[in-house]
Coordinates of C-alpha atoms in Angstrom, one line a residue:
X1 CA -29.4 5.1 -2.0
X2 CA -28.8 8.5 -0.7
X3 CA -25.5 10.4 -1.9
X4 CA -23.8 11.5 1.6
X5 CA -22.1 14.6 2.0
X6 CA -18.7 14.2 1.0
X7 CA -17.3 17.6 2.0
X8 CA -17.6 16.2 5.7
X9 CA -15.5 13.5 5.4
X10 CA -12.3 13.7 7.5
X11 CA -8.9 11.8 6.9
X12 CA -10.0 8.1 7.5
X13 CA -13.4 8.5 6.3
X14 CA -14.9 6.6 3.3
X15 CA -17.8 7.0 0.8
X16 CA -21.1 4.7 1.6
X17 CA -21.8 3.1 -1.1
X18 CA -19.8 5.8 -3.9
X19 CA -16.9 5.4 -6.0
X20 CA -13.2 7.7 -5.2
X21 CA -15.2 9.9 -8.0
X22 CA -19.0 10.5 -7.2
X23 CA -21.5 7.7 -6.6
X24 CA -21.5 4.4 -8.4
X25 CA -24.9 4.1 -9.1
X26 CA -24.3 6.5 -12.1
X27 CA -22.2 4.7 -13.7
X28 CA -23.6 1.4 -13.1
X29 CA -26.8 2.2 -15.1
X30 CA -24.2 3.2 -18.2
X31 CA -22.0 0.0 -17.9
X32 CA -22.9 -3.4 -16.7
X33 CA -19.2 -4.1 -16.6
X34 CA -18.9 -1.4 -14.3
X35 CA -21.2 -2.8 -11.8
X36 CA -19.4 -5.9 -12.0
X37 CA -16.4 -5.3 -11.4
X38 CA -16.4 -2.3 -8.8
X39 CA -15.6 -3.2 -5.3
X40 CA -18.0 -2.9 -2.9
X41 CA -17.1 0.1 0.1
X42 CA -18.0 -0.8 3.0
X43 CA -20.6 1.5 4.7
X44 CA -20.3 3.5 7.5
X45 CA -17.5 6.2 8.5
X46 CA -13.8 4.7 9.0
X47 CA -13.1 6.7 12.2
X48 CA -8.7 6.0 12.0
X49 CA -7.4 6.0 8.6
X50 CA -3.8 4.6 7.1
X51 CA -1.6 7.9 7.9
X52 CA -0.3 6.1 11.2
X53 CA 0.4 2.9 9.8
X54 CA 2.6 5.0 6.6
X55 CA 4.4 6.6 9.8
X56 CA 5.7 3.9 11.7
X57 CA 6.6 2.1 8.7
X58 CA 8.5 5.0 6.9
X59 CA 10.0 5.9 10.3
X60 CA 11.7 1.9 10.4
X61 CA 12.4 2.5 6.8
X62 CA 14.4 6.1 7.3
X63 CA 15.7 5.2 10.6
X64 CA 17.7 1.8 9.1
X65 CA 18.2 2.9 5.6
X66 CA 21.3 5.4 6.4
X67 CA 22.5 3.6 9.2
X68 CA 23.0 0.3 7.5
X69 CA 25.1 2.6 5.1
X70 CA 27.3 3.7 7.9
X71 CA 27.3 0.2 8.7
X72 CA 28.6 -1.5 5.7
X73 CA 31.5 1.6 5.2
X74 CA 32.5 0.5 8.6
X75 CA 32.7 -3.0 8.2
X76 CA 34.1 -2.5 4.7
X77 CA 36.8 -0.4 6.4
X78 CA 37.6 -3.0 9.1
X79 CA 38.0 -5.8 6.3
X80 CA 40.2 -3.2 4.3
X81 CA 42.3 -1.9 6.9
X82 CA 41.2 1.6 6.2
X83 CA 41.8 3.5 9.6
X84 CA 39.7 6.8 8.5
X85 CA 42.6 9.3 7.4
X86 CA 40.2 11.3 5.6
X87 CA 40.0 13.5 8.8
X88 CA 43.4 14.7 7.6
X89 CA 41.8 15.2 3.9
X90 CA 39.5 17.2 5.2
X91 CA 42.5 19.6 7.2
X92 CA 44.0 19.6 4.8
X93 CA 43.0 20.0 1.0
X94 CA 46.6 19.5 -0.3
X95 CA 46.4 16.0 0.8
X96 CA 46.3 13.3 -2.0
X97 CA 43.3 11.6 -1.5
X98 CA 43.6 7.9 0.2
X99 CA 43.4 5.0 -2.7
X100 CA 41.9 3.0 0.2
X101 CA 39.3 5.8 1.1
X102 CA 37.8 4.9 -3.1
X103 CA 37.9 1.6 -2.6
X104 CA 35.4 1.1 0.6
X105 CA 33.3 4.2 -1.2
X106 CA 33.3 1.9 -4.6
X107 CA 32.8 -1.3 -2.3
X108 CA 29.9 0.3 0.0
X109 CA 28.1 1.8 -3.5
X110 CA 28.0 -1.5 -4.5
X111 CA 27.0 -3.6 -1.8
X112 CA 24.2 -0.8 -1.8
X113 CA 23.4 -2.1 -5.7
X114 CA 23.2 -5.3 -4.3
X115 CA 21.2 -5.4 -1.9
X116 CA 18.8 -3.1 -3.8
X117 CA 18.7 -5.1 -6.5
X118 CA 17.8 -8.3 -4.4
X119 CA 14.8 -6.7 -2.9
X120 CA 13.9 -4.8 -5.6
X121 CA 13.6 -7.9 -8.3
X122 CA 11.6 -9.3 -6.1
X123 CA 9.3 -7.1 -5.0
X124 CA 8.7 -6.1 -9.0
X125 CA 6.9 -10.1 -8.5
X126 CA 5.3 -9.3 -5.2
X127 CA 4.4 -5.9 -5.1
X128 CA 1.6 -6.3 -8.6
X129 CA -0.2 -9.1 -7.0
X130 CA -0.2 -7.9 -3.1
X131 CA -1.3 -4.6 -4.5
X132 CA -4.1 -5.9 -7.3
X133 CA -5.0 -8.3 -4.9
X134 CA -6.2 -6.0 -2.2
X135 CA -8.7 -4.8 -4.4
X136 CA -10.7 -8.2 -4.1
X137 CA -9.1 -9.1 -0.4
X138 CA -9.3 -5.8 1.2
X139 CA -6.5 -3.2 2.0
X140 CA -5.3 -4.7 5.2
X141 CA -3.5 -7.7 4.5
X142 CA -1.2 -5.8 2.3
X143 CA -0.7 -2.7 5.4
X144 CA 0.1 -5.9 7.7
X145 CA 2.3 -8.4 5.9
X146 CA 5.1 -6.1 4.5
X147 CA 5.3 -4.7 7.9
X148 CA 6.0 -8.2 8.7
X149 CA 8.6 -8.6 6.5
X150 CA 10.7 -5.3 7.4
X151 CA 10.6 -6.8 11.0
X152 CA 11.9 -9.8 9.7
X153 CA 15.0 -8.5 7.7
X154 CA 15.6 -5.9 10.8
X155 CA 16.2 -8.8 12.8
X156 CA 18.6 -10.0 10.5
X157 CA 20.6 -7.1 10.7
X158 CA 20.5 -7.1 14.4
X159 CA 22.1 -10.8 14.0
X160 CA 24.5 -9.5 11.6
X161 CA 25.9 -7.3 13.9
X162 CA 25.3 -9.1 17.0
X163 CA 27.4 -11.9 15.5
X164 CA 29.4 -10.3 13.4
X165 CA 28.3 -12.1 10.5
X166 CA 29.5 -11.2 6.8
X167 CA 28.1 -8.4 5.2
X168 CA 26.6 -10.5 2.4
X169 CA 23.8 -11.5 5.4
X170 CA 22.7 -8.0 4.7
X171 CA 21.5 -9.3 1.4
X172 CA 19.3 -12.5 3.0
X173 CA 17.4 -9.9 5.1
X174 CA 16.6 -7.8 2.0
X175 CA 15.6 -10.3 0.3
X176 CA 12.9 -11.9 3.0
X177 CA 11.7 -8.2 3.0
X178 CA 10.9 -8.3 -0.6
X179 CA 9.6 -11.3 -0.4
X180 CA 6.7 -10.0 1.4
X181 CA 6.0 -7.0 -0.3
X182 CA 8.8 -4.9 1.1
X183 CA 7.5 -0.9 1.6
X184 CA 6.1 -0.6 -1.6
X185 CA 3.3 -2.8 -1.3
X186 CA 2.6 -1.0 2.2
X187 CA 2.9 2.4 -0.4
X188 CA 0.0 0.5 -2.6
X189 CA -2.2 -0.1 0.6
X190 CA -2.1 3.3 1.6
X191 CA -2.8 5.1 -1.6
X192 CA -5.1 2.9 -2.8
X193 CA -7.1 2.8 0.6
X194 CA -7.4 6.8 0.1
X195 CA -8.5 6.6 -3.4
X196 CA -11.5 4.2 -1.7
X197 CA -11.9 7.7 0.9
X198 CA -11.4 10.9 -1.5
X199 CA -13.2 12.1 -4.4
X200 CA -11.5 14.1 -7.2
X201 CA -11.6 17.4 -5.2
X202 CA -9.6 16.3 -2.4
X203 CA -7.5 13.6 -3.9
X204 CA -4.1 15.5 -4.8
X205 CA -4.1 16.9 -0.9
X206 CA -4.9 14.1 0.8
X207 CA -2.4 12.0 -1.6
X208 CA 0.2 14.6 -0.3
X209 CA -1.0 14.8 3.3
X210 CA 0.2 10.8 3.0
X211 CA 3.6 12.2 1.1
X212 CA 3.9 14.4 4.3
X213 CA 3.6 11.5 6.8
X214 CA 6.8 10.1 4.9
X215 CA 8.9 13.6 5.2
X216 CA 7.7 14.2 9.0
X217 CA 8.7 10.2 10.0
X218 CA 11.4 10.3 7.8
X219 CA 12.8 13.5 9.2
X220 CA 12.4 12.6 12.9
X221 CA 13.9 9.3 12.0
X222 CA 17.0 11.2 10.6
X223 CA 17.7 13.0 13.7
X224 CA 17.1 10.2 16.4
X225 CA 19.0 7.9 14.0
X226 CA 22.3 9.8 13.5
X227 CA 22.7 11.1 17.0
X228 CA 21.8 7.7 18.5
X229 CA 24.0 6.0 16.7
X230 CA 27.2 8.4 17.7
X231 CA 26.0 8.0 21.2
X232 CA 25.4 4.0 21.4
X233 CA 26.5 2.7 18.6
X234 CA 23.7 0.4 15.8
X235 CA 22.3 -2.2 17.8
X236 CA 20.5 -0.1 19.6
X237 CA 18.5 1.9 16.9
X238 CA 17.9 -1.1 14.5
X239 CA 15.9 -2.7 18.0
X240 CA 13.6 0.6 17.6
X241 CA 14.0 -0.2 13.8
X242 CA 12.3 -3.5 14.8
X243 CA 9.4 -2.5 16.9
X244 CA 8.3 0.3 15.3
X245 CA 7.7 -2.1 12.1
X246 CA 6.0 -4.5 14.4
X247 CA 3.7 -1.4 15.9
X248 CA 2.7 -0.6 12.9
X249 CA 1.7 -4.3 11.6
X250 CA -0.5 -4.2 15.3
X251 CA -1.7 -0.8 14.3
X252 CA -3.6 -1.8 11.4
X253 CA -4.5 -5.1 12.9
X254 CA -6.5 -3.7 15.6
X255 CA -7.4 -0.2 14.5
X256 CA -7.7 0.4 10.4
X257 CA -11.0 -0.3 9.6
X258 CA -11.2 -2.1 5.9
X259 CA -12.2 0.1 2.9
X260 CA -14.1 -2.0 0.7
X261 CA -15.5 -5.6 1.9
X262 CA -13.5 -8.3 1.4
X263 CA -14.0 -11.1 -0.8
X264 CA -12.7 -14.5 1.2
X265 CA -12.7 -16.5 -1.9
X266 CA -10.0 -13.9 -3.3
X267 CA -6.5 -15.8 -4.2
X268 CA -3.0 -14.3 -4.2
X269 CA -1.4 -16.3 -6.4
X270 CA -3.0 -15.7 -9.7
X271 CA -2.5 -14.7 -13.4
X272 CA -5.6 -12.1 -13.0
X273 CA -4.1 -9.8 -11.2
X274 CA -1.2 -9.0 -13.6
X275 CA -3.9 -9.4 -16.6
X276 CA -5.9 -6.4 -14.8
X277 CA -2.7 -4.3 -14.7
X278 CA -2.0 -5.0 -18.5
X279 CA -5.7 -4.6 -19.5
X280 CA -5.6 -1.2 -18.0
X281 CA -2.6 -0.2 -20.0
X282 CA -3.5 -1.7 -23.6
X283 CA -7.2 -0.2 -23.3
X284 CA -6.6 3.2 -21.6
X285 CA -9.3 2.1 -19.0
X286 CA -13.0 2.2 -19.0
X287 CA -12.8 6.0 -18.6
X288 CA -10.9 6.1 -22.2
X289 CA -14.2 5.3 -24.0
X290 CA -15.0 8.9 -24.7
X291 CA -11.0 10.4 -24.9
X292 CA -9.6 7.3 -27.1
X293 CA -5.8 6.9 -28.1
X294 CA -4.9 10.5 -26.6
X295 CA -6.5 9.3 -23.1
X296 CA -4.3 6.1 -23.3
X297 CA -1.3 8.2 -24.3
X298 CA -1.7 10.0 -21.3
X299 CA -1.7 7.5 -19.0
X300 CA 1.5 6.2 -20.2
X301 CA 3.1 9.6 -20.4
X302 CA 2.4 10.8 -16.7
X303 CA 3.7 6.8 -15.6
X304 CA 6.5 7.7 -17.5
X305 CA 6.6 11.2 -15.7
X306 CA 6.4 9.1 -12.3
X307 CA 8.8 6.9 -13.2
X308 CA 11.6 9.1 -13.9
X309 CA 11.0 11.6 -11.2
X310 CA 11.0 8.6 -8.4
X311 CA 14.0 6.9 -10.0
X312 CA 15.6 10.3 -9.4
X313 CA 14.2 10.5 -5.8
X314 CA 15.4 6.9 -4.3
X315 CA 18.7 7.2 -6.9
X316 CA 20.1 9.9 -5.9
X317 CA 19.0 8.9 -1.7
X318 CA 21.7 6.2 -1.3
X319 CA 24.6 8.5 -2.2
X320 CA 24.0 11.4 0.0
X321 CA 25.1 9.7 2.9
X322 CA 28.0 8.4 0.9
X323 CA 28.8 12.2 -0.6
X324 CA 28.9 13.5 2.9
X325 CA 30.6 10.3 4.7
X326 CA 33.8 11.1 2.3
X327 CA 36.2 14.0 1.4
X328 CA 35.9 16.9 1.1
X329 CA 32.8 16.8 3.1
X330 CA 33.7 14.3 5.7
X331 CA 30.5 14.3 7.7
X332 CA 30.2 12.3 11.2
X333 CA 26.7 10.7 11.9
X334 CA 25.1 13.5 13.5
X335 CA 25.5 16.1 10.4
X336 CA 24.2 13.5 8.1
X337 CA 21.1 13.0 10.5
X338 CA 20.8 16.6 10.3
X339 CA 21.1 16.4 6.0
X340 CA 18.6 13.4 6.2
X341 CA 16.2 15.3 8.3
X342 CA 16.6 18.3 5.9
X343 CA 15.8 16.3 3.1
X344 CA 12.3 15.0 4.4
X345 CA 11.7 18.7 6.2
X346 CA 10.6 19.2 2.5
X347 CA 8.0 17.0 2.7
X348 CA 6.4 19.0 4.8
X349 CA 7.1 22.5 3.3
X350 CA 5.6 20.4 -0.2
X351 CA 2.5 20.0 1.6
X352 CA 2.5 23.6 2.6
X353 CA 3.3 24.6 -0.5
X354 CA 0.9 22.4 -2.6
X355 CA -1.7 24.0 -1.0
X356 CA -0.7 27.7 -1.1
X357 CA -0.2 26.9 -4.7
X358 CA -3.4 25.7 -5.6
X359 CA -5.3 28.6 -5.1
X360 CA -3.8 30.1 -8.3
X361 CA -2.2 26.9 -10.0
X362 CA -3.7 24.1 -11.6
X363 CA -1.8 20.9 -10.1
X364 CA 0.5 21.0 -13.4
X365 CA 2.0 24.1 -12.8
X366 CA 2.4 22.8 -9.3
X367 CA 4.4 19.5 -10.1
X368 CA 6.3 22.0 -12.4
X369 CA 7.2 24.4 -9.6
X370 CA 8.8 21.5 -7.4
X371 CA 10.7 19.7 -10.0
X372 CA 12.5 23.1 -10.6
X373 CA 12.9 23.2 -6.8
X374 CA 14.4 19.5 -7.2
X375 CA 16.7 20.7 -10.6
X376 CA 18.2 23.7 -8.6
X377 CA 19.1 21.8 -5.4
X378 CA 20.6 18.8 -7.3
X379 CA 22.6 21.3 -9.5
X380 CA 24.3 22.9 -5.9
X381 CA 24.6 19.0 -4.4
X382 CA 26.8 18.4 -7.5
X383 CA 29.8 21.3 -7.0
X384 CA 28.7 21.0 -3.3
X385 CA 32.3 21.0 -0.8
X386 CA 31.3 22.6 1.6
X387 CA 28.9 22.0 4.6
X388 CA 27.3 25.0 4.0
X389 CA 26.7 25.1 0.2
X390 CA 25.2 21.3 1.1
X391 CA 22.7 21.9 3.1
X392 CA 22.5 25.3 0.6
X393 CA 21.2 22.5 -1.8
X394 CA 18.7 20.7 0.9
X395 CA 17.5 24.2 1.2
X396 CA 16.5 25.2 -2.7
X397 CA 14.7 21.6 -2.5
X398 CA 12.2 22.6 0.1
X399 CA 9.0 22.0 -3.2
X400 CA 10.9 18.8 -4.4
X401 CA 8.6 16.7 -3.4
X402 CA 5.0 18.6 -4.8
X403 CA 5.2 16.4 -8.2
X404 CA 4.6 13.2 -6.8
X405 CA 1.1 13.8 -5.3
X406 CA 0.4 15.3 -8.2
X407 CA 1.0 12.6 -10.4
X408 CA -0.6 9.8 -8.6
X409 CA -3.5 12.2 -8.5
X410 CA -3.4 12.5 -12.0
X411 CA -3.1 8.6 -12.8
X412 CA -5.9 8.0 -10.3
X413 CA -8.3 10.3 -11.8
X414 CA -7.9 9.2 -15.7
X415 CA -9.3 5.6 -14.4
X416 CA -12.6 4.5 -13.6
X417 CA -13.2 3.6 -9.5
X418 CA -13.5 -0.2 -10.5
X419 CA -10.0 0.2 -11.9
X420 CA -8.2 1.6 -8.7
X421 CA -6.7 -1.4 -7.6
X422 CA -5.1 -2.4 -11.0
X423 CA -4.1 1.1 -11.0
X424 CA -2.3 1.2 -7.9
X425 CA -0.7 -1.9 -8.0
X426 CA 0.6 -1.1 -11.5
X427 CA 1.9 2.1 -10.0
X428 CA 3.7 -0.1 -7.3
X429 CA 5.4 -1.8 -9.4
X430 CA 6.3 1.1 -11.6
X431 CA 7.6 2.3 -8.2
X432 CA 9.5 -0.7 -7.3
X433 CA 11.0 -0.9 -10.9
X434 CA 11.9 2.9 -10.0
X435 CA 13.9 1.5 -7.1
X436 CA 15.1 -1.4 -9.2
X437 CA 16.8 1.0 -12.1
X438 CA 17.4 3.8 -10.3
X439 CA 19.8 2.2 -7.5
X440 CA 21.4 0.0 -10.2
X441 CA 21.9 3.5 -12.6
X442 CA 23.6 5.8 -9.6
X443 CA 24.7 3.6 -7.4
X444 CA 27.2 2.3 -10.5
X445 CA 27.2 5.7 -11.7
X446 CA 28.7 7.1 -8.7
X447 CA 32.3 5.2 -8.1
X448 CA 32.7 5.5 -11.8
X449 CA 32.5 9.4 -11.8
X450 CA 34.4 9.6 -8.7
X451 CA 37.7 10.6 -10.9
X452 CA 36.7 13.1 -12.6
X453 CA 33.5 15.2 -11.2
X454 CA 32.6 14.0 -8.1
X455 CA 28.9 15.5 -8.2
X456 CA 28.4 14.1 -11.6
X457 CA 25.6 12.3 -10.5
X458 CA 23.6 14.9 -8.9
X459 CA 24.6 16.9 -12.5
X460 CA 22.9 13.8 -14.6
X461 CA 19.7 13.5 -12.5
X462 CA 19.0 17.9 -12.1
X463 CA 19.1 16.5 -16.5
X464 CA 17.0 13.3 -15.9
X465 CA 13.9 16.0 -14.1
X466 CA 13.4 17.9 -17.4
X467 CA 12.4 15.2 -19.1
X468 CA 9.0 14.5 -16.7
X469 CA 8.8 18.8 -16.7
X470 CA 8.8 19.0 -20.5
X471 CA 6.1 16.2 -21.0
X472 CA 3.7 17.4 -18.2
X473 CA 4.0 21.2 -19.3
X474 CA 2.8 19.9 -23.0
X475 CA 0.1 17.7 -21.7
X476 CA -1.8 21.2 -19.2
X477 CA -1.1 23.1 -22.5
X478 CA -3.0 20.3 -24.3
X479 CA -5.7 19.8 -22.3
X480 CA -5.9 23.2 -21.7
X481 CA -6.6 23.7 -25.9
X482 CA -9.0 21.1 -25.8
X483 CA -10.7 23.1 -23.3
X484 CA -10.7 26.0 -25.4
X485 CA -12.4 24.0 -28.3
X486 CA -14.8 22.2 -26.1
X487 CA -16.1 25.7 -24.6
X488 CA -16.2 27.0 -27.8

């Protein structure tokens, strides 16, 4: 079979009849076990690709998650009798701070663990087999049914509010989100549906042109979703919050051409799927036939690196908006719109970035570059008190966001093709159990700091980052030895 041209491939685009990494047929005739267990592409151009689908979904996502914050300090206030005298705190600094103004930030941070939790420990079950799974079933089952199930716990919401139910309903409608894969497993879809489309050229951009989708959806949400809500309250948004996670379930219904062909005798509920994951992980892969133990060793080093630089990410998310809802900051909806939209601008100035930065940096020196972006911002977010020096810090992380694309590139490329799916759904559930820890760690961190720094969490995750800096500057500096010794 003829190799097609792969530098004319556009965004939804996949290979005829090749692997994510050249053409299969090359390594079929080295490894029978190869040919067996590849997925078959399916032939023929996919004209729309998964980029829309990762927008609406991120922009429901964005568009609820600080909201429902705001919500739950507002209920929590109601219940408590807190009548938002912080407005004088922030007048005036000589002001004791209210005992009641700690108690609904202690009570929100950990209805936020809660609720995060819930979802979270289920979608560690869910997210491994919708994601492995889609290898054999095809990528868009697992773009359609989690979109399902953010409708679903939108609507619960809506009836929370609507009926003022308690805030503990929050928690049933995070759970039924999880239950079907929550956004993680749409995350797995996506990615792996562009490792089926990209060869190892392309891969870190077009992994970050998806990272991009998030910050520009994200960002828009932010605005629309904090002046909105000053305008007309949260019913109305969390309505948009539930159509746009419909649209995007339709959208790939009717428009996303599949990736690979489907096997219809593929099943869900199976033990192979997590076996695939742990084979991957034990053996290094196929592809660590010729590299050995240091092969494996880096493919649990840069999951490592993953892991700890997305706990950070979604750890540290949930207590922004409650850092600027209380003193000395005191923020009103709009500002923190305008933060939140700040904070995904970087995706977009990552993209930019990422691709200035690879005409003279390998993608190491890349990742490094934004996590000290990420370092210097969350260094100013933890003496932050003033609006200014804030969004000071939401500045100096316009690269934070360059080291994720990296390292799913990265992971991708140190597996064989017929290992993608196991690969992806092993890095979705590395990213749900990123969610998992890294709500539980700050969101309990937080109200037990509050008395003496109250920025010491931003302070313990700028430490968290050097961890994942330190290892991945070792491994280019290895790699780039071996080079050395290999061209000489």
């Amino acid at each position: 079979m003829d190799e097609p041209d792969t530098a004319a491939i556009l965004p939804g685009d996949v290979l005829s009849a090749t692997s994510a990494d050249g053409p299969t047929a090359d390594r079929d005739s080295s490894s029978g076990k190869d040919e067996a267990a590849a997925p078959s592409r399916c032939s023929g151009p996919v004209l729309v690709s998964v980029e829309p689908v990762l927008f609406l979904s991120m922009f429901s996502v964005a568009l609820q998650a600080p909201l429902a914050t705001q919500y739950l300090w507002d209920r929590i206030s109601e219940d408590l009798g807190y009548n938002g005298s912080k407005r004088s705190e922030c007048s005036n600094g000589s002001v004791a701070p209210d005992p009641l103004q700690k108690e609904v930030e202690t009570l929100t941070a950990h209805w936020n663990l809660y609720i995060s939790l819930g979802g979270f420990t289920l979608g560690l079950l869910v997210v491994p087999l919708l994601g492995s799974w889609s290898d054999l079933a095809g990528r868009r089952p697992v773009l359609i049914i989690p979109n399902f199930g953010l409708a679903l716990q939108a609507a619960v919401y809506l009836l929370v509010m609507y009926l003022k139910l308690p805030v503990v309903y929050f928690l049933v409608g995070r759970l039924l989100s999880g239950l079907l894969g929550d956004f993680n497993a749409i995350l797995a879809g996506c990615f792996a549906y562009v490792a089926d489309a990209s060869d190892r050229r392309s891969r870190t951009f077009r992994v970050a042109v998806l990272e991009a989708c998030l910050g520009l959806s994200g960002m828009l949400a932010s605005i629309i979703g904090g002046q909105w809500r000053k305008a007309q309250g949260y019913i109305n948004p969390f309505w948009l919050v539930l159509a746009t996670s419909l649209a995007a379930a339709l959208y790939a219904f009717l428009f996303v051409r599949e990736s690979i062909v489907p096997d219809p005798s593929a099943k869900l509920v199976t033990t192979r799927h997590h076996k695939a994951v742990w084979h991957l992980y034990a053996t290094g892969g196929s592809s660590s036939e010729g590299g050995g133990g240091f092969h494996r060793c880096k493919l649990w080093l840069y999951t490592l690196c993953f892991f700890l630089v997305v706990a950070v990410h979604f750890g540290c998310r949930d207590l922004y908006v409650l850092y600027e809802l209380s003193s000395p900051l005191c923020w009103g909806s709009a500002l923190i719109g305008y933060g939140s939209a700040a904070q995904h601008l970087a995706y977009l100035s990552s993209l930019l970035g990422l691709k200035l930065m690879q005409y003279c940096l390998k993608d190491s020196w890349v990742a490094l570059v934004g996590l000290l972006s990420n370092i210097v911002g969350l260094l100013v977010f933890s003496v932050a008190d003033t609006t200014q020096l804030m969004f000071t810090g939401y500045g100096l992380c316009f690269l934070f966001m360059t080291a994720m694309p990296v390292l799913r590139s990265k992971l991708s490329k140190l597996v064989d093709p017929s290992e993608q799916g196991a690969l992806f759904a092993s890095v979705a559930c590395v990213e749900t159990l990123c969610y998992l820890v890294g709500s539980g760690v700050f969101n309990s961190l937080y109200p037990a700091t509050l008395h003496f720094m109250k920025g010491f969490s931003f302070l313990f995750a700028a430490i968290i980052l050097l961890i994942p800096a330190g290892i991945i500057g070792i491994l280019q500096c290895l790699d780039q030895r071996r080079g050395h010794r290999a061209a000489s």
